CSV table of C-alpha atoms in Angstrom, one decimal:
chain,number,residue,atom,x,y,z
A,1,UNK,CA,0.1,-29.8,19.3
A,2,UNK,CA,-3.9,-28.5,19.2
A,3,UNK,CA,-5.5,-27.5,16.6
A,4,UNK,CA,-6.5,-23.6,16.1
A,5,UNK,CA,-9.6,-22.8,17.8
A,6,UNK,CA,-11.0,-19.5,19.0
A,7,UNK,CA,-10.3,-19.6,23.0
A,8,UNK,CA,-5.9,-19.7,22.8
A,9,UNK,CA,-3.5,-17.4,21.4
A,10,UNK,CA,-2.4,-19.6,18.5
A,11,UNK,CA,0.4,-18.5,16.4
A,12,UNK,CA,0.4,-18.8,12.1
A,13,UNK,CA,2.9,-18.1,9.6
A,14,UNK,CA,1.4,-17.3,6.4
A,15,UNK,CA,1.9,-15.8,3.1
A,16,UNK,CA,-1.3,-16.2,0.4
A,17,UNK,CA,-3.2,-15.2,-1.9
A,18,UNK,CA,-6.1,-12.6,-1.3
A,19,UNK,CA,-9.4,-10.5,-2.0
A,20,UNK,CA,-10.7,-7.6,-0.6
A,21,UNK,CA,-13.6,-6.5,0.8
A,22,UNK,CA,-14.4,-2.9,1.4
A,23,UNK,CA,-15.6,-2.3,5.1
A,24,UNK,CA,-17.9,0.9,5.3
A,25,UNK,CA,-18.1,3.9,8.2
A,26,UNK,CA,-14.7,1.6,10.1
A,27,UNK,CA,-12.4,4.0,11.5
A,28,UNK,CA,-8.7,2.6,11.8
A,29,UNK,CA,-6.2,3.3,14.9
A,30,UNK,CA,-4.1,6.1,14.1
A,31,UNK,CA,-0.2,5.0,15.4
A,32,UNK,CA,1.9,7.8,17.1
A,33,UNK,CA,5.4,8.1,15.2
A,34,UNK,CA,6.6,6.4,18.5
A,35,UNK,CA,4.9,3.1,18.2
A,36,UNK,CA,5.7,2.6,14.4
A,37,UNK,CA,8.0,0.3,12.4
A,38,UNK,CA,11.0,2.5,10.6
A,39,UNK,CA,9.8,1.7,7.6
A,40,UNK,CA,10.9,3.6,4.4
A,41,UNK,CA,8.0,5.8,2.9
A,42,UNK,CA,7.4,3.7,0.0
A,43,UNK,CA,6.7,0.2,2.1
A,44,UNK,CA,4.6,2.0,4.5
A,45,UNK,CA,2.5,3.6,1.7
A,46,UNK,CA,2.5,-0.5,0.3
A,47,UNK,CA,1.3,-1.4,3.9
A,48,UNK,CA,-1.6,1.5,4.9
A,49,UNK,CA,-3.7,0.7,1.6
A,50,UNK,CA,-5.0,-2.1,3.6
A,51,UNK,CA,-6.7,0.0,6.4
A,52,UNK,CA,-10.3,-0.4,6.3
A,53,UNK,CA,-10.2,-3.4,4.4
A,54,UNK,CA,-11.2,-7.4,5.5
A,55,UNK,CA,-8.2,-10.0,5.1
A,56,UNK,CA,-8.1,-12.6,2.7
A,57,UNK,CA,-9.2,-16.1,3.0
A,58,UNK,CA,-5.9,-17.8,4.6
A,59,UNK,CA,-6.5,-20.7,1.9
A,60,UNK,CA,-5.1,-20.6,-1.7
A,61,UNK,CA,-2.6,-21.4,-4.6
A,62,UNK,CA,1.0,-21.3,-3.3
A,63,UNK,CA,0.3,-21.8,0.6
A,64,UNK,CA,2.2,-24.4,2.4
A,65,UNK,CA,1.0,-25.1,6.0
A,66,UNK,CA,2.7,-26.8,8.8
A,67,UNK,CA,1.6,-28.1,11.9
A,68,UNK,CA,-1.7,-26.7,10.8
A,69,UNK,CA,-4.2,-29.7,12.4
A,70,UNK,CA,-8.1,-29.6,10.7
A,71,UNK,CA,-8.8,-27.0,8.5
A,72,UNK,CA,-7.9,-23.7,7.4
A,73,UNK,CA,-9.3,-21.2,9.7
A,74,UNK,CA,-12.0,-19.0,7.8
A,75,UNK,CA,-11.7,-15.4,9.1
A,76,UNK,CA,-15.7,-15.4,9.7
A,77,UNK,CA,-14.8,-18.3,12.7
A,78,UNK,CA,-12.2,-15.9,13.9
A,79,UNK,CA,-14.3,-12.7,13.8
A,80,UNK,CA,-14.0,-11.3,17.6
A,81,UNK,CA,-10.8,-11.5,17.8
A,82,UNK,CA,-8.1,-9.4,17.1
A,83,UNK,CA,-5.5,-10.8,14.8
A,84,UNK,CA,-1.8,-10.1,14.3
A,85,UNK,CA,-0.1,-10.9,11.1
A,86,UNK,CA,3.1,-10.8,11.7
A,87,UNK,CA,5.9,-11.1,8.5
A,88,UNK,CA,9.3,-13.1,9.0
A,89,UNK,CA,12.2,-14.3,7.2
A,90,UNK,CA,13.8,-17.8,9.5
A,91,UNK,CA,16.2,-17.6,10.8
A,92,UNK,CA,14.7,-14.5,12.8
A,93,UNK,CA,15.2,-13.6,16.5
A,94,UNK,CA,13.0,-10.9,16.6
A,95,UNK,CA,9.9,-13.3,15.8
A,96,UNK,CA,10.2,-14.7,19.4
A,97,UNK,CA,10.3,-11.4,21.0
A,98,UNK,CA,7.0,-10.4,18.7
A,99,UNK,CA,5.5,-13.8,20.3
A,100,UNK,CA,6.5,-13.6,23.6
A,101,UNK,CA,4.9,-9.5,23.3
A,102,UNK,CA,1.9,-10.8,22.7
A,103,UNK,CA,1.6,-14.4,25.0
A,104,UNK,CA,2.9,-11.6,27.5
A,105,UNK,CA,-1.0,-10.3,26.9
A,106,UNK,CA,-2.3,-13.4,28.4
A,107,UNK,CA,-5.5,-12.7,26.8
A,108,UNK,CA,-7.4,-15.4,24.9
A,109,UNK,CA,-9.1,-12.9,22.6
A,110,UNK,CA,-5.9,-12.2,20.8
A,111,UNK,CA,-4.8,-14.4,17.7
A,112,UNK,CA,-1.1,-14.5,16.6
A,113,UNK,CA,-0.5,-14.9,12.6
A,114,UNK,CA,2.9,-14.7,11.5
A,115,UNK,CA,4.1,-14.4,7.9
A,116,UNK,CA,6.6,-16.0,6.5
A,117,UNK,CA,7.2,-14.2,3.3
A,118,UNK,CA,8.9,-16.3,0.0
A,119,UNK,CA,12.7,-15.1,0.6
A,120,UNK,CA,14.1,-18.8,1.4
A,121,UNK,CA,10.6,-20.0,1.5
A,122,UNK,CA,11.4,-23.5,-0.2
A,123,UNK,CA,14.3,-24.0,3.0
A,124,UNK,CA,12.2,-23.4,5.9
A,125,UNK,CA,11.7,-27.0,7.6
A,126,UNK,CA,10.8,-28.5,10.6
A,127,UNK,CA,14.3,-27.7,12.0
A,128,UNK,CA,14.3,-23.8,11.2
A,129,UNK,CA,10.3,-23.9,12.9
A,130,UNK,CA,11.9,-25.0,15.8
A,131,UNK,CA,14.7,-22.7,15.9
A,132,UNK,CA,12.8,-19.6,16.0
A,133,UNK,CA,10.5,-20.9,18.5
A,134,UNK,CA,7.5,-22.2,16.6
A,135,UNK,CA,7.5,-25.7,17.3
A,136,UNK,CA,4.6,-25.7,18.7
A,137,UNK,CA,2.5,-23.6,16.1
A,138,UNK,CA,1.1,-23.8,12.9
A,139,UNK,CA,3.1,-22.0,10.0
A,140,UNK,CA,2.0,-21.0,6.8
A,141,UNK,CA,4.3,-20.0,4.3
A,142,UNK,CA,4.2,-17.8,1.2
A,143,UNK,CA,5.7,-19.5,-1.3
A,144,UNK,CA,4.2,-17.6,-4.6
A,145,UNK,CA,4.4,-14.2,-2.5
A,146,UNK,CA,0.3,-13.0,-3.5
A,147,UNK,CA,-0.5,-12.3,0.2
A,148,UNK,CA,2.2,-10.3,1.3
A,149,UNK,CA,2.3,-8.2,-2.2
A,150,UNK,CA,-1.6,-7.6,-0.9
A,151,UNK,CA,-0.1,-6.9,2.4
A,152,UNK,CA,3.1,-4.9,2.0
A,153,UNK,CA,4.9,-7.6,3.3
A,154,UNK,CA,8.1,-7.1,1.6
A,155,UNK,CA,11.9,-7.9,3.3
A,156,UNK,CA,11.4,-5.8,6.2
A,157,UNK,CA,9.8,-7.6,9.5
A,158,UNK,CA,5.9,-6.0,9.7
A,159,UNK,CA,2.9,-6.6,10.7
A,160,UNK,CA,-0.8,-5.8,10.1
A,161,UNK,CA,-3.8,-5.7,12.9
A,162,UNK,CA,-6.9,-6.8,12.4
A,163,UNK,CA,-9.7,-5.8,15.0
A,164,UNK,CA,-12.7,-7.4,16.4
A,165,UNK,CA,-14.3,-6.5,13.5
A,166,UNK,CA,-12.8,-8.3,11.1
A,167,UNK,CA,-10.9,-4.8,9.6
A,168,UNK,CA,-7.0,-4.1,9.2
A,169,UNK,CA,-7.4,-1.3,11.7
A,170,UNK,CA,-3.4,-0.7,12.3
A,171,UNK,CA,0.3,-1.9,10.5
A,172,UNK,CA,3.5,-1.6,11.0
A,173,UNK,CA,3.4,-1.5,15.0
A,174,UNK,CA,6.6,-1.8,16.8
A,175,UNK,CA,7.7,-5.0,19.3
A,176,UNK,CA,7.2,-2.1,21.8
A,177,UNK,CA,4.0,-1.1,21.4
A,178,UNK,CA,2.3,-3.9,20.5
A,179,UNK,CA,0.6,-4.9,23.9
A,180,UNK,CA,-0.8,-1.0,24.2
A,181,UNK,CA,-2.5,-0.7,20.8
A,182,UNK,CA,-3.6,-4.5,21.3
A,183,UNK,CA,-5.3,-3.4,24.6
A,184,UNK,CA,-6.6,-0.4,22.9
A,185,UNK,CA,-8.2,-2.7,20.5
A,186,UNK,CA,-9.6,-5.1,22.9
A,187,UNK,CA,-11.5,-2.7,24.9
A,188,UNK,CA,-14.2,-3.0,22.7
A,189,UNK,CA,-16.4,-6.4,23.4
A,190,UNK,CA,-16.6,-9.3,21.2
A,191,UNK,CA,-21.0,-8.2,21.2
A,192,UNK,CA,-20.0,-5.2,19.9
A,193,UNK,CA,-17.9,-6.0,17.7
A,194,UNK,CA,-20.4,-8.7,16.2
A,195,UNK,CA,-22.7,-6.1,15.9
A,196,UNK,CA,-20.4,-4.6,12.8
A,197,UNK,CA,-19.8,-7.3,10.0
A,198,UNK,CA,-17.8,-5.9,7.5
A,199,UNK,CA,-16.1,-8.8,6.1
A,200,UNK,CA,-19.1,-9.9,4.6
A,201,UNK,CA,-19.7,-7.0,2.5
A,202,UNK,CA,-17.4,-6.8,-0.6
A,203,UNK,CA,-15.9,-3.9,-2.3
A,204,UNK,CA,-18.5,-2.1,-4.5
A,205,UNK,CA,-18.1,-2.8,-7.9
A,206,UNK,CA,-17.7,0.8,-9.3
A,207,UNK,CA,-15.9,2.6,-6.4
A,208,UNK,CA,-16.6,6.2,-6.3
A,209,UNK,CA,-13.8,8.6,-6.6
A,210,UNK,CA,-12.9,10.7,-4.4
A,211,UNK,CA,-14.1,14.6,-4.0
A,212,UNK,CA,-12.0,17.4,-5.8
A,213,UNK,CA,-10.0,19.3,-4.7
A,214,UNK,CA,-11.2,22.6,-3.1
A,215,UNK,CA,-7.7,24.5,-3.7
A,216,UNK,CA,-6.6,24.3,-7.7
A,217,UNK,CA,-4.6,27.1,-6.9
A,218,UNK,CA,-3.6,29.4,-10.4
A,219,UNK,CA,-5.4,27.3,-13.0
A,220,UNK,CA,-8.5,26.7,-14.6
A,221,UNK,CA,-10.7,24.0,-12.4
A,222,UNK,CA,-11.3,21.1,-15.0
A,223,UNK,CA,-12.1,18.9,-12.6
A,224,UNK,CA,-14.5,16.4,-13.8
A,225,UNK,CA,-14.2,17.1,-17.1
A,226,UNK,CA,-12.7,14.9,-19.8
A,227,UNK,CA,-8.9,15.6,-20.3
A,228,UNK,CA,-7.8,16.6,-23.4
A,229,UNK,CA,-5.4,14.6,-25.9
A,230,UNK,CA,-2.3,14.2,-23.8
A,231,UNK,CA,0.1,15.8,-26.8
A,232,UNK,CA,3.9,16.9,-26.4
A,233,UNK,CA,6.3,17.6,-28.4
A,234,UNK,CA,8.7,15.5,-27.2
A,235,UNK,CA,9.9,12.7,-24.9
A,236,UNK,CA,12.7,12.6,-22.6
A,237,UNK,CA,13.4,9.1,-23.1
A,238,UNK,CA,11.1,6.3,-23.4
A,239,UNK,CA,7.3,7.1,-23.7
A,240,UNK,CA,5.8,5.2,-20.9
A,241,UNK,CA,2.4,2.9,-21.7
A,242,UNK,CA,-0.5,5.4,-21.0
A,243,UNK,CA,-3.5,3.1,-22.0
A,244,UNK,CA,-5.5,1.5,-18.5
A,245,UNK,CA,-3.5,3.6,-16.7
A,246,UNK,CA,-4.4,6.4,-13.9
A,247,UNK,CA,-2.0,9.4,-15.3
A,248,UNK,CA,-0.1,12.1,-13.1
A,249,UNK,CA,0.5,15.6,-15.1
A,250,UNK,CA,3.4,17.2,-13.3
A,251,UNK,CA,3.6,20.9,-14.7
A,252,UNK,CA,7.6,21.7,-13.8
A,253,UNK,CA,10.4,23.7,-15.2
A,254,UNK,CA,14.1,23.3,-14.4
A,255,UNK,CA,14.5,26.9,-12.8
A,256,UNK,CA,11.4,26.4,-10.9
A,257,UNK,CA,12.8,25.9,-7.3
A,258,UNK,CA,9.4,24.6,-5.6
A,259,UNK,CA,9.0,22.3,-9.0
A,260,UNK,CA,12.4,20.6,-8.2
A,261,UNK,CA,11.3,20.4,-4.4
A,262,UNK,CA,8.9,17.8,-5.4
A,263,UNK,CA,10.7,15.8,-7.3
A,264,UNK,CA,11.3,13.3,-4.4
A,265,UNK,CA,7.5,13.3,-3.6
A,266,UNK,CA,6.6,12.3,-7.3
A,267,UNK,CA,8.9,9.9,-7.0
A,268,UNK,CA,7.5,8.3,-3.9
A,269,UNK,CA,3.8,8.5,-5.3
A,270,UNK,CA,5.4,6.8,-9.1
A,271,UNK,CA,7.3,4.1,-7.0
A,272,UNK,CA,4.0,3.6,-4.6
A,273,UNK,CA,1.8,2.7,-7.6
A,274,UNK,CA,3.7,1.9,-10.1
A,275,UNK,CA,2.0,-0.7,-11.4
A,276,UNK,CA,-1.0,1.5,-12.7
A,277,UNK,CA,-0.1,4.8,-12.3
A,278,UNK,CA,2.2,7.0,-14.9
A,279,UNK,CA,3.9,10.2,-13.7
A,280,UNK,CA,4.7,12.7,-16.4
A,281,UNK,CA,6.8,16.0,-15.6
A,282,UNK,CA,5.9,18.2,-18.5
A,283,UNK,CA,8.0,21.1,-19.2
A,284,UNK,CA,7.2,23.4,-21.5
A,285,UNK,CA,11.0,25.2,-21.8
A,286,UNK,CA,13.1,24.4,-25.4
A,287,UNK,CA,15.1,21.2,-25.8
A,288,UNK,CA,18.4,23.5,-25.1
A,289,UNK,CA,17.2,25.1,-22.1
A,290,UNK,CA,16.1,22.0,-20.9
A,291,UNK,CA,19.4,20.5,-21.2
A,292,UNK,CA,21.1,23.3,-19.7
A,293,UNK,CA,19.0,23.4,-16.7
A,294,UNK,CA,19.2,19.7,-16.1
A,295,UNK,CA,22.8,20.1,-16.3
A,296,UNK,CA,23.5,23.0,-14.0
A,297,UNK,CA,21.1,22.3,-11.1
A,298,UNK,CA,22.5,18.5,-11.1
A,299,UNK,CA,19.4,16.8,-12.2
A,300,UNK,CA,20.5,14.7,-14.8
A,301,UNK,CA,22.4,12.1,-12.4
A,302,UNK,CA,21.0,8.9,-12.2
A,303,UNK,CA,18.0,7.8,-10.7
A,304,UNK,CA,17.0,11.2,-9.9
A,305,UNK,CA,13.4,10.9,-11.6
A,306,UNK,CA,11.5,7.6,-10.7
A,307,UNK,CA,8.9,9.2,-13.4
A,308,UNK,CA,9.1,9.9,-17.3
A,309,UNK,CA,9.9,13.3,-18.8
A,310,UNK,CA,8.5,15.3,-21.3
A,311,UNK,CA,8.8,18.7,-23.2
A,312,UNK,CA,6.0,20.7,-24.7
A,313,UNK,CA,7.4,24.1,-25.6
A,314,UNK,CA,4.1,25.3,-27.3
A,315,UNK,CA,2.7,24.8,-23.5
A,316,UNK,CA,-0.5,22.6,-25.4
A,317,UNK,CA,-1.8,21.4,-22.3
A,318,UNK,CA,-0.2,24.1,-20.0
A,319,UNK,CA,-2.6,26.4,-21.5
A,320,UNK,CA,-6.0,24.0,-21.6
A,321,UNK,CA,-5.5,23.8,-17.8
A,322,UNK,CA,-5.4,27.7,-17.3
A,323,UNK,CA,-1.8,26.9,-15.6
A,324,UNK,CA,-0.6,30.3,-14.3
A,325,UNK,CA,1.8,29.1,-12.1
A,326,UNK,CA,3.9,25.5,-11.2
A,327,UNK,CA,4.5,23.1,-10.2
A,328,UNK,CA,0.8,22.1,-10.7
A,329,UNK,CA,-0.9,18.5,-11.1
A,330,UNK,CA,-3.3,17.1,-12.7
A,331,UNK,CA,-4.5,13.3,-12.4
A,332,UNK,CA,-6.4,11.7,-15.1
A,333,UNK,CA,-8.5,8.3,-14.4
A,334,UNK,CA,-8.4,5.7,-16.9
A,335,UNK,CA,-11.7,7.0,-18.1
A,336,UNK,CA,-10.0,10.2,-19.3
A,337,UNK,CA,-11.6,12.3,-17.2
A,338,UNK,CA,-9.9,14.6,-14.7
A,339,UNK,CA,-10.4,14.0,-11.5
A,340,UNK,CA,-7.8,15.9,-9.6
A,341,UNK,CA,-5.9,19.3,-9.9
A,342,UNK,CA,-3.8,21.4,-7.2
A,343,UNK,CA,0.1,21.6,-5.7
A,344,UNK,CA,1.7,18.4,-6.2
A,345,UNK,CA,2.4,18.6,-2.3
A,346,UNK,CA,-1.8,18.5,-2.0
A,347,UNK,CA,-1.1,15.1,-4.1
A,348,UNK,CA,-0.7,12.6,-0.9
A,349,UNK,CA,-0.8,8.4,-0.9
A,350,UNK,CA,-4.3,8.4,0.2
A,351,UNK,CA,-6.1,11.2,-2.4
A,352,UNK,CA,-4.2,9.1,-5.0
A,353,UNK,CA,-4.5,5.5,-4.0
A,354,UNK,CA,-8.7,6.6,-4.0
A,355,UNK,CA,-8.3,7.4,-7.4
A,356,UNK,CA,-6.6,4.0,-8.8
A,357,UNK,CA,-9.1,2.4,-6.6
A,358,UNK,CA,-12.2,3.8,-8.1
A,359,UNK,CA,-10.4,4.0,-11.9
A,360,UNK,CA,-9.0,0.1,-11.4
A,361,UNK,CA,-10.7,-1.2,-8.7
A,362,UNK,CA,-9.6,-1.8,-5.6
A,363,UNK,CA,-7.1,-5.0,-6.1
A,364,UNK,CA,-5.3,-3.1,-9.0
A,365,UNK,CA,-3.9,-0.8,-6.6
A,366,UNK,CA,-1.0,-3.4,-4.7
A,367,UNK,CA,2.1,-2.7,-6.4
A,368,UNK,CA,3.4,-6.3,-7.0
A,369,UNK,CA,6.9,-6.7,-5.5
A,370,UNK,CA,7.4,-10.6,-4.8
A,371,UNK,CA,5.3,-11.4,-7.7
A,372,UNK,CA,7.1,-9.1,-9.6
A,373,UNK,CA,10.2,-10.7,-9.0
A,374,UNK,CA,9.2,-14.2,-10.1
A,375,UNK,CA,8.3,-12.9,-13.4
């Protein structure tokens, strides 16, 4: 077998560790619902966080090559190229079809880097490389599950592009339509590609957050201002840990038809970043009319709220915030300063995931799931 080298479509399986580096003015390709994985909403969220950021070096703790010959390819050798990561479980069928996709290219610009995530990590062998078709490629497996916690690989098969550049620029592509958004990516030249060097540049220390929101709706703008004492009167359930943590306000009542429409949305947005984000729906109805409104609009069944609860009758807050109508959110950085208010349906992935980025920095923001596991 021959080493990696820049002029062949070489194939990888890897699963590491990783840092990123921010990559200024990139613009990422934007996938028609056609050409994307059917991924649920929470692993896509997991997966898009790295658009517009460089990979991570494909050497670390927990990486187990083989087949690899020389060393570890650094991604500044590969810059030109475009790369696909492509996750796997052995035994997999569909790994061969992703391969043969992309061989099917025939172009020797194009760089094939499967994933093997940790699942059944410790089994894959020599026999099970060549029983999915890799024999003749180098495979690097996750064995810690770092990289694809960075990456969003989790037990669904995906992938993530990386373009000339050196910048995840699409993920999540479907077997289908991997040759047309590779050929989309390749029509722009290695020389101008080269031109563009993000990969170098790292992530700026202090990320700037994101601007407010131009539509509070029927409350008082705070925006930018520190957020007062977060105070209710009393918890429904466990009070979450607060402290180092970007918080989500969630002004709600049980009779409040639109309030219970977004439930399912908070939810996503809770599970999406869960590891430094806190949702709070604060209601400020009594404890009985709580009760009786969970009860007879069926919201006290299990697993309903992916978020903690809370009840502030004397509407404390309710009333700092000017809130003349719900549901309405407010997000509150680490810092304690507000730096978001509006309809929660205003609230998306990408508003949010700017916030934890600029409050925790942009590694803090990849909700650990393999890692997570192993704990």
């Amino acid at each position: 077998m021959q080493p990696l080298s820049r002029t062949t479509v070489a194939i990888l399986f890897l699963a590491t560790t990783f840092q990123c580096w921010a990559a200024d003015a990139l613009s990422v390709n934007p996938l028609t619902r056609a050409q994307q994985l059917p991924l649920s909403k929470t692993d896509r969220i997991a997966q898009e966080l790295n658009l517009g950021w460089a990979p991570p070096d494909l050497a670390g703790e927990g990486l187990r090559w083989m087949g690899l010959e020389g060393e570890v390819p650094s991604w500044e050798a590969l810059q030109g190229q475009v790369i696909v990561l492509q996750s796997f479980r052995a035994p997999s069928p569909q790994i061969k079809k992703v391969r043969e996709a992309i061989e099917g290219l025939a172009s020797t610009d194009v760089l094939f880097l499967p994933v093997h995530t940790p699942d059944r990590a410790e089994r894959f062998d020599e026999d099970k490389r060549i029983k999915v078709g890799l024999d003749q490629i180098p495979v690097l497996i996750d064995e810690k599950g770092e990289l694809c916690d960075r990456f969003g690989f989790r037990r669904k098969m995906t992938n993530v592009i990386i373009d000339r550049r050196g910048v995840v620029a699409a993920v999540g592509v479907r077997t289908e339509a991997m040759v047309d958004v590779l050929q989309s990516m390749l029509s722009f030249s290695k020389e101008e590609a080269l031109t563009k060097n993000p990969s170098k540049k790292k992530a700026p220390e202090s990320p700037e957050y994101p601007a407010h929101n131009t539509e509070v709706g029927s409350a008082t703008d705070r925006q930018g201002e520190k957020a007062p004492e977060f105070s209710v009167a009393q918890w429904v359930g466990t009070r979450p840990e607060m402290k180092d943590k970007t918080v989500v306000i969630d002004f709600w009542a049980t009779w409040c038809g639109p309030c219970r429409a977004a439930i399912p949305h908070m939810n996503e947005l809770q599970q999406a970043f869960a590891s430094d984000l806190v949702c709070v729906g604060v209601s400020n109805e009594n404890s009985d009319a709580f009760k009786k409104g969970m009860s007879s609009r069926q919201l006290n069944k299990p697993n309903t709220f992916a978020y903690s609860l809370a009840l502030d009758p004397s509407a404390k807050m309710q009333r700092h915030f000017g809130v003349r109508g719900i549901p309405h959110c407010v997000v509150i950085s680490p810092d304690g300063k507000v730096r978001w208010q509006g309809h929660p349906a205003r609230l998306d992935s990408g508003k949010l995931g700017a916030i934890v980025k600029a409050g925790r920095g942009a590694e803090a923001i990849f909700t650990p799931f393999w890692t997570k596991k192993k704990k």
